[in-house]
XYZ file of C-alpha atoms in Angstrom:
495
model
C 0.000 0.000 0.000
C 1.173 3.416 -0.732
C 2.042 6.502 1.867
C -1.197 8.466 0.341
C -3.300 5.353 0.494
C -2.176 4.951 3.785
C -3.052 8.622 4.329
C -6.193 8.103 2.799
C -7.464 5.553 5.269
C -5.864 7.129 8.628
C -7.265 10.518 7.817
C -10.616 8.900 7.306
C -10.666 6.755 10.374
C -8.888 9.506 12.931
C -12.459 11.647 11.764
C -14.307 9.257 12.182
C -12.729 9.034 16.091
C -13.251 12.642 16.598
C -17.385 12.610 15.818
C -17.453 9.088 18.202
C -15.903 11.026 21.124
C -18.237 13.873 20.378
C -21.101 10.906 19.947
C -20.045 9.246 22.996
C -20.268 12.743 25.153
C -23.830 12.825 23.991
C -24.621 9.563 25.330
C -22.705 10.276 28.300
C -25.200 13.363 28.968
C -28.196 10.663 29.208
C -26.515 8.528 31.464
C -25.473 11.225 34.442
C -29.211 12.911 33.485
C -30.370 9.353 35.286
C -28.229 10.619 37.823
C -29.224 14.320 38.165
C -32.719 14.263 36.529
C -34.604 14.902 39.925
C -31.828 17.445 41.360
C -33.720 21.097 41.564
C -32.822 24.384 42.986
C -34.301 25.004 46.039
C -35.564 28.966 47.149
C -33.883 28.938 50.551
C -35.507 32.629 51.694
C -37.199 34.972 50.361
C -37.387 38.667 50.583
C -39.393 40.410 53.042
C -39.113 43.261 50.133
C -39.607 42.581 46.653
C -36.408 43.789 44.666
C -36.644 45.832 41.630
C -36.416 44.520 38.108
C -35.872 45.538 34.836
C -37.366 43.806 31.893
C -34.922 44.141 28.912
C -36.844 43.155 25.410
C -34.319 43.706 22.492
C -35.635 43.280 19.124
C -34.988 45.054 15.826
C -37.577 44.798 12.652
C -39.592 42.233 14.613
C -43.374 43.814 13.116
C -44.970 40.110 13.268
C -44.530 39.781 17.036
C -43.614 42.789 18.633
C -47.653 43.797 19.745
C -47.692 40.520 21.221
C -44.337 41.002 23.369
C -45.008 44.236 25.044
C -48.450 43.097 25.465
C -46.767 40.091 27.440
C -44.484 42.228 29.492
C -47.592 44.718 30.283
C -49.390 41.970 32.028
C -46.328 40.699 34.220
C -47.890 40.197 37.743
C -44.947 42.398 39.574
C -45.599 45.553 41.253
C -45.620 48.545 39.002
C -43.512 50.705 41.240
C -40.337 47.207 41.136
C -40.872 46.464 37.878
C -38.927 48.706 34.571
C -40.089 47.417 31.335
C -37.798 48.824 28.402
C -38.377 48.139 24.714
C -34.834 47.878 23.151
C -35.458 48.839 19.859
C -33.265 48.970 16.706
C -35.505 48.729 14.162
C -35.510 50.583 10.668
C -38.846 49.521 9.504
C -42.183 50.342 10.931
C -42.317 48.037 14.134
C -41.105 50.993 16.575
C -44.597 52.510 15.132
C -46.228 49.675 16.754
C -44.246 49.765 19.595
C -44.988 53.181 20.490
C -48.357 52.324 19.753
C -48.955 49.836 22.225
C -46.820 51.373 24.791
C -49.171 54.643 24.488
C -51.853 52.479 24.772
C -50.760 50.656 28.091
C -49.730 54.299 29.246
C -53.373 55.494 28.706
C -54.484 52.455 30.916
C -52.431 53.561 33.890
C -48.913 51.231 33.100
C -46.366 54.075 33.292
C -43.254 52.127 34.012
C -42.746 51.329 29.776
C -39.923 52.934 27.990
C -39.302 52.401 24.267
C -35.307 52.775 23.828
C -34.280 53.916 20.498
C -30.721 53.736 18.938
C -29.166 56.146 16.043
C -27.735 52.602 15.139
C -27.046 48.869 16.073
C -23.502 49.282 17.311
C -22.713 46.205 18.465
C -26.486 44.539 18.046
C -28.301 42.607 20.568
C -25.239 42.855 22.775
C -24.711 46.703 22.146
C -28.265 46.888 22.456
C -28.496 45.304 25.779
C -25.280 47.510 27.383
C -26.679 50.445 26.313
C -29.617 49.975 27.837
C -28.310 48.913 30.670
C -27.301 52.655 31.814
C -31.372 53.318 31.846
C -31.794 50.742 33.656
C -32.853 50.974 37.497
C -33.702 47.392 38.304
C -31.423 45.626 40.652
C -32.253 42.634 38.479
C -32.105 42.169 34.827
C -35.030 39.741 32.914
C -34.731 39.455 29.694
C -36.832 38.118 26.521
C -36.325 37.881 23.067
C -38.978 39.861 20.967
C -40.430 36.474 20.106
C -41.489 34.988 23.654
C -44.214 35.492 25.996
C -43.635 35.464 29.003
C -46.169 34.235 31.703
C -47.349 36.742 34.107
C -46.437 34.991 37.064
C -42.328 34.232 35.966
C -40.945 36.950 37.479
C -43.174 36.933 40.763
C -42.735 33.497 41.065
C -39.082 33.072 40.153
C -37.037 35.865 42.305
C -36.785 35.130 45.239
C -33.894 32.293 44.128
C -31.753 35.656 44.000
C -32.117 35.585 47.897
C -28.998 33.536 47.656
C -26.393 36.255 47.027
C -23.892 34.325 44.932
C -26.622 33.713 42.443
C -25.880 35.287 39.126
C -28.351 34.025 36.806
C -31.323 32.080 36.401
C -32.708 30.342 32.729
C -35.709 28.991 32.407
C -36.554 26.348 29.939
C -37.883 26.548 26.503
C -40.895 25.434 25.216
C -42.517 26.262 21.843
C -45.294 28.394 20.460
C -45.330 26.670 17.144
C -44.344 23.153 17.761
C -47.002 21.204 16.202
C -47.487 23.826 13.030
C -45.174 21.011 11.165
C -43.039 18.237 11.225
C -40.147 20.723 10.552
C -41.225 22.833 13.583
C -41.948 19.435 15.660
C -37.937 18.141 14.927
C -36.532 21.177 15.723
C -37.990 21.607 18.933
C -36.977 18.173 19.593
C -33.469 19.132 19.249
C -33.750 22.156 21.741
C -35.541 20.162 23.817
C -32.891 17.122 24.464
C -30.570 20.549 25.089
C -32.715 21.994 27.602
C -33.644 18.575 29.681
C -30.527 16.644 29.005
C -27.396 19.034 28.742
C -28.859 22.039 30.544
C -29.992 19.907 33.763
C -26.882 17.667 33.458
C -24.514 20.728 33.605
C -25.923 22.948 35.877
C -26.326 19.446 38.391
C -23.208 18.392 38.134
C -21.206 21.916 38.852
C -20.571 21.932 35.271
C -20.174 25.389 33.073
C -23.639 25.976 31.370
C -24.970 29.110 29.250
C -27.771 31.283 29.699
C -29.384 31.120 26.299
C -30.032 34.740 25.503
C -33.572 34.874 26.479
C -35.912 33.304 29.269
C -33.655 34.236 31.713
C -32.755 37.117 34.681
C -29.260 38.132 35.632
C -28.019 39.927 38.610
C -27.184 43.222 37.665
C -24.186 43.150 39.617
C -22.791 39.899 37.696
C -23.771 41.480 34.305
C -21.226 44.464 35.686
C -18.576 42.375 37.493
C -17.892 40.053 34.410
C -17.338 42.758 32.285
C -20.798 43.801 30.971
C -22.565 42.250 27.475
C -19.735 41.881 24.631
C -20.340 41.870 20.631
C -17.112 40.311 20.335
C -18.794 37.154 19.605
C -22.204 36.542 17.755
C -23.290 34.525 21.124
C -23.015 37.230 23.499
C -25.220 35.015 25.860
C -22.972 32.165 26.172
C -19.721 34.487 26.661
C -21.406 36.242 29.158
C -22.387 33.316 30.952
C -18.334 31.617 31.112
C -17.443 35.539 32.043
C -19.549 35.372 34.994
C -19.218 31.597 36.372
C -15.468 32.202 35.966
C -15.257 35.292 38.607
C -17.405 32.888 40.703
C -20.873 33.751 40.071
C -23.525 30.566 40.431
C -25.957 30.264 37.572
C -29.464 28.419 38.482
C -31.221 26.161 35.379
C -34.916 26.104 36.568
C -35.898 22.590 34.623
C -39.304 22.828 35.960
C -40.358 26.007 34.935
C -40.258 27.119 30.988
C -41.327 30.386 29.321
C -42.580 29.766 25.301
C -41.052 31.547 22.548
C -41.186 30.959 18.482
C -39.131 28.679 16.743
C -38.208 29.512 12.742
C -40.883 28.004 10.553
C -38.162 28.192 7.276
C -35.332 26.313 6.655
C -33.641 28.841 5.830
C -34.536 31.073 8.879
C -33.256 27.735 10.683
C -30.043 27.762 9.006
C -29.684 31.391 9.685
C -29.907 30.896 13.300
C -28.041 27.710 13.305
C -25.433 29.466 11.416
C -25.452 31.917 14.000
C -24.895 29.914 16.849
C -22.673 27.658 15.432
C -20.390 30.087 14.516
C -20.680 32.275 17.843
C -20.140 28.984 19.509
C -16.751 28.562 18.063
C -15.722 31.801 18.819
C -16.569 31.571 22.673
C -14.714 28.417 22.574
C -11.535 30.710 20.883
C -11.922 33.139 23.165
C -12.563 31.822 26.757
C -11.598 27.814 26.430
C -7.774 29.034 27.422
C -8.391 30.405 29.447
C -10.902 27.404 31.721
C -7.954 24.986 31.121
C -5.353 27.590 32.659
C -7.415 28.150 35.640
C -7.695 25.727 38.743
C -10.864 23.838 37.656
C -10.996 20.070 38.132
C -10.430 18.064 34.839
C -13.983 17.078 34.721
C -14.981 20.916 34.309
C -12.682 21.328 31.760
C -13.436 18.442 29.358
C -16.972 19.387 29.567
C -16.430 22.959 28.706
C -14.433 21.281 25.612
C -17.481 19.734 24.659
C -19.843 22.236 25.475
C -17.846 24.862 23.581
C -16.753 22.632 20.874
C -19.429 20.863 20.184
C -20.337 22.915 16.445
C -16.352 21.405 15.394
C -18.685 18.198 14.824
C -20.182 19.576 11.405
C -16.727 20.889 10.493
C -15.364 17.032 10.826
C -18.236 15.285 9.139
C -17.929 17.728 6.220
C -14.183 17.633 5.675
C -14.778 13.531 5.725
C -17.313 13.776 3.131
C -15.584 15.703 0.547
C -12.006 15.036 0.906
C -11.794 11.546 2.449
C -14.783 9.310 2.717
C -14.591 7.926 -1.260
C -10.848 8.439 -1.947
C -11.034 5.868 1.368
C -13.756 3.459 -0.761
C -11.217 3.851 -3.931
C -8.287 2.719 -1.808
C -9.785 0.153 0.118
C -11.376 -1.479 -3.248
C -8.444 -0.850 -5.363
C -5.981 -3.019 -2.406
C -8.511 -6.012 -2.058
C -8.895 -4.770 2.253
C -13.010 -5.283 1.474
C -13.123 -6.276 5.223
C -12.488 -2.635 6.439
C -15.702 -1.550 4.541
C -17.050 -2.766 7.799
C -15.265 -0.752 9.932
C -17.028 2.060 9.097
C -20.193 0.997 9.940
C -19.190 0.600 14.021
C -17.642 4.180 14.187
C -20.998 5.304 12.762
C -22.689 3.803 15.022
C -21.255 5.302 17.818
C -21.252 8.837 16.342
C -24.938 8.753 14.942
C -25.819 6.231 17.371
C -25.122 8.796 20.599
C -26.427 11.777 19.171
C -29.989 9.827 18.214
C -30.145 8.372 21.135
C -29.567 11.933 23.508
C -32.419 13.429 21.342
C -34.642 10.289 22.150
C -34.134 10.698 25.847
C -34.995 14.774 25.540
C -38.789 13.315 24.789
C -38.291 10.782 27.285
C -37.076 13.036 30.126
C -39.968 15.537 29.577
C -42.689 12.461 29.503
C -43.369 12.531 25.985
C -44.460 9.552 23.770
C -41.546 7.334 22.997
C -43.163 5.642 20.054
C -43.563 9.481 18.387
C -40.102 10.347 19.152
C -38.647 7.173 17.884
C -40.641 7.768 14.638
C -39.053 11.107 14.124
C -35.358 10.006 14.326
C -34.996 9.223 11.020
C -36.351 12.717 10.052
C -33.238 14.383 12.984
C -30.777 12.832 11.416
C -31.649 14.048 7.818
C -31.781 17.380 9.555
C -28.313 16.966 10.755
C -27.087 15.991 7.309
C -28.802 19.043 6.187
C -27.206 21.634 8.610
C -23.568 19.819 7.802
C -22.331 22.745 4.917
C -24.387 25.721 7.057
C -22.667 24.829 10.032
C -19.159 23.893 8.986
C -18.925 26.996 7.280
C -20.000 28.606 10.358
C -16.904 27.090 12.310
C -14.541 27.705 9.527
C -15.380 31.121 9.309
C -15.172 31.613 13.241
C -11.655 29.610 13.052
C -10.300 32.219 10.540
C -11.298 34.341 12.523
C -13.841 36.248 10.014
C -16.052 39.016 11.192
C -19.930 38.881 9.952
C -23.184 40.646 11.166
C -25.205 39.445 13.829
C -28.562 38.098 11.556
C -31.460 38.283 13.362
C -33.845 34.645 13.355
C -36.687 36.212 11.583
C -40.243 35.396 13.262
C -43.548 34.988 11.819
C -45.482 35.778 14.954
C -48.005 32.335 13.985
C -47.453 29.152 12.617
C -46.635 30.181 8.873
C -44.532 32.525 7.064
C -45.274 35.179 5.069
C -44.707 38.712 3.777
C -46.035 42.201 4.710
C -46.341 45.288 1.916
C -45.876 48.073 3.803
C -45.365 51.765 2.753
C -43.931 50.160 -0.692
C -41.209 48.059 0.770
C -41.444 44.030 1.268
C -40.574 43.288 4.437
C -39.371 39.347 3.586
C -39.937 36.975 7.207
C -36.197 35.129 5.938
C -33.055 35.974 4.410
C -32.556 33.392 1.304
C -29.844 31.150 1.512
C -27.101 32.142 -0.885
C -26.819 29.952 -3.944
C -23.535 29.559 -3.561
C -23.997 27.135 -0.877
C -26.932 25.640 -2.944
C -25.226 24.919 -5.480
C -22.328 22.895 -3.741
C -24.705 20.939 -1.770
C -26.153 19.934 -4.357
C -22.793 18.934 -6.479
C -21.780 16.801 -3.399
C -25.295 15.410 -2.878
C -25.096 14.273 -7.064
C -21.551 12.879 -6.253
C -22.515 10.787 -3.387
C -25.551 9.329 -5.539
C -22.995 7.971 -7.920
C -21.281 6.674 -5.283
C -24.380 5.040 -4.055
C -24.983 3.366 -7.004
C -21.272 2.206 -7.209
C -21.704 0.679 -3.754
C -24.997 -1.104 -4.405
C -23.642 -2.396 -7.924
C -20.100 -3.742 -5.803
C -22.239 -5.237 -2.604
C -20.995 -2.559 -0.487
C -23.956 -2.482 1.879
C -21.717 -0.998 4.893
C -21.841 1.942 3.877
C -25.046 2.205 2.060
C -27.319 3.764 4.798
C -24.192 6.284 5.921
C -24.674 6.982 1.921
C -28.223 7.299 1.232
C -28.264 10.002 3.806
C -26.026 11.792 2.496
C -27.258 12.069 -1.077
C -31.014 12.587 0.765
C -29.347 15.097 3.010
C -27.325 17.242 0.754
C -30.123 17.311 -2.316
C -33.016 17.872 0.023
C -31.397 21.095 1.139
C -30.098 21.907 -2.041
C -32.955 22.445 -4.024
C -35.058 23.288 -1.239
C -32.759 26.429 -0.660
C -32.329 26.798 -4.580
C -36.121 26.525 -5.083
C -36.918 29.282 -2.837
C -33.647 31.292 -4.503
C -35.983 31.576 -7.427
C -39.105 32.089 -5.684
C -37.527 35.050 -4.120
C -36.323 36.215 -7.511
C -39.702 35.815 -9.188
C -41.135 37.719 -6.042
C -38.537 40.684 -6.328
């Protein structure tokens, strides 16, 4: 055998190690959940006063669902003279009119504690957003939701007196989801946010473990906010930087399993791969910028690995992606073209364990929250053609936060029901989603044609291995192809 065929194989099979460890970490999050499943935070005191909040609700051009959010924070069950309610708006389009409309008309009905925040720009975005707003600010505690969630109006009531404990930080609540059943779409991605929220948000927060507030459905000590060095746009997940910031100079962080505030998930694939995009690449830049630093500090090597994981979890995509097009069939050529047909098998174990952790975490997210195990089971196949899917999107989301290349912060777009849809207003379309750029159709959709050959190669040789690693990726990368190239041209016929 030659050096490169050698090369070949070794690069292929040292990949295929890397996504087992990361699949094996993802079973190893439903194993210590039976461990820390029942463990809860528990309100020790509570204060004789109540303490003064702010209610922070950043949004920019968020027409579809910003009625319904200040709505929401009007009817939080706090008393007026604790509770600040400010409107963080960037917008350029005509949802600070209906902002100012339903904060006039709240005002009118006696609520005078509503500001609407305006900025000359979005310095910085959500995290410039949030900082500025901060120095208006005159609650000793910090909630905040995204423009898209509704709050009930018990949360905060209900909620602060875990701040009684002065070493507590923050507090997240869980997720749950407006439009879950509007699709099957909606349905599997909420069942991927879900295994995050039950399985690695319980686990972590448990077990002592680094864990991230999630940008929204949370409250933060205004004093932690301040001591870790306020909200940075360094990053495109200010949340999560925040979050290691704070737990690093000591602050505790609370994850309240057992009590969830609803929000909007993206009804769009490509709204999806916006945000996924987003946080993938945010991700990766958290893990540059603060991952040093939790392995040069005095943290026990449990802590550490985990934050590895936690913050390098997105590297996944990267790996699968850089298999697919540079290794995985040179690998078929070489082991074909030297008689070794008994490593074809080889790669069906290593898939196993990388597929076969991941599935099996998202399985136990229904389980853990009581849901039918027959449904979720059923919907597996569906996840991990969604993962397939979000392979390009998110790889190039790590590569580009590797290189260490700036982009904006893109807003998830929101529909504000269970479809999308467009608004003419004043002469301009206001479109719910960016469109994906060709570009990246257009490669998916090469790779997706090459792997098809290369399915029909294997079936034609008796290479059944690799045939179901195979006929996902083909359905994968051409589902997402022409789905993003179809609506491409939709949007062109449209403009």
């Amino acid at each position: 055998m030659s050096l490169f065929a050698l090369f070949i194989l070794i690069a292929h099979f040292s990949l295929l190690l890397l996504l087992c460890l990361f699949g094996l970490h993802r079973l190893s999050l439903v194993l210590r959940w039976f461990r820390h499943k029942n463990v809860k935070p528990e309100i020790s005191a509570t204060f004789s006063e109540l303490p003064t909040i702010t209610v922070q609700v950043p949004l920019y051009n968020e027409r579809f669902v910003a009625e319904r959010i200040v709505d929401a924070c009007a009817a939080l069950d706090y008393p007026a003279d604790k509770l600040q309610i400010q409107i963080v708006d960037d917008s350029t389009d005509d949802t600070s009119v209906l902002v100012e409309q339903r904060i006039e008309y709240h005002r009118s009905h006696g609520l005078n504690n509503i500001e609407h925040i305006r900025r000359k720009n979005r310095k910085g975005y959500k995290a410039g957003a949030l900082r500025d707003a901060m120095e208006f600010s005159t609650g000793e505690y910090i909630a905040i939701f995204d423009a898209d969630f509704v709050p009930e109006p018990f949360l905060l009531r209900e909620t602060i007196d875990y701040f009684c404990d002065e070493k507590v930080g923050m507090v997240q609540f869980r997720w749950e989801y407006l439009n879950r059943n509007s699709s099957r779409f909606t349905e599997a991605q909420s069942m991927m946010l879900d295994a995050h929220f039950v399985l690695e948000q319980q686990v972590r927060f448990a077990s002592d473990m680094f864990f991230n507030f999630n940008g929204t459905a949370g409250v933060w000590r205004k004093d932690a906010i301040i001591d870790a060095g306020n909200w940075s746009a360094d990053t495109l997940t200010e949340d999560m930087d925040l979050s290691y910031r704070a737990q690093m100079r000591g602050w505790k962080m609370l994850y309240l399993n057992h009590v969830s505030c609803a929000g909007e998930i993206p009804a769009d694939m490509n709204a999806f791969k916006s945000q996924q995009h987003r946080w993938a690449k945010g991700g990766i830049q958290v893990m540059k910028k603060m991952l040093g630093k939790v392995w040069g500090a005095s943290y026990p090597l449990s802590r550490k690995l985990e934050s590895t994981f936690h913050l390098g979890n997105n590297l996944a995509y990267l790996i699968v992606l850089i298999d697919t097009i540079f290794f995985l069939i040179p690998s078929l050529w070489v082991r074909e073209v030297y008689q070794i047909k008994q490593i074809f098998w080889l790669d069906f174990p290593f898939l196993m364990f990388a597929s076969g952790g991941h599935l099996i975490y998202l399985f136990f997210g229904q389980v853990a929250l009581g849901r039918s195990k027959w449904a979720a089971f059923l919907y597996l196949p569906m996840l991990m053609l969604l993962g397939i899917q979000l392979a390009f999107n998110n790889a190039r989301a790590g590569l580009e936060a590797l290189l260490g290349k700036e982009s904006e912060f893109v807003r998830t777009p929101k529909s504000g029901e269970t479809t999308c849809r467009t608004l003419q207003t004043e002469g301009v379309d206001h479109k719910l989603y960016d469109v994906a750029l060709p570009k990246s159709a257009v490669v998916e959709f090469v790779v997706g044609v090459v792997y098809m050959l290369v399915l029909v190669w294997a079936v034609g040789y008796e290479k059944w291995a690799v045939l179901p690693f195979l006929a996902l990726l083909v359905a994968g990368f051409l589902t997402t192809a022409v789905t993003g190239l179809f609506r491409r041209f939709s949007a062109g016929k449209l403009s």
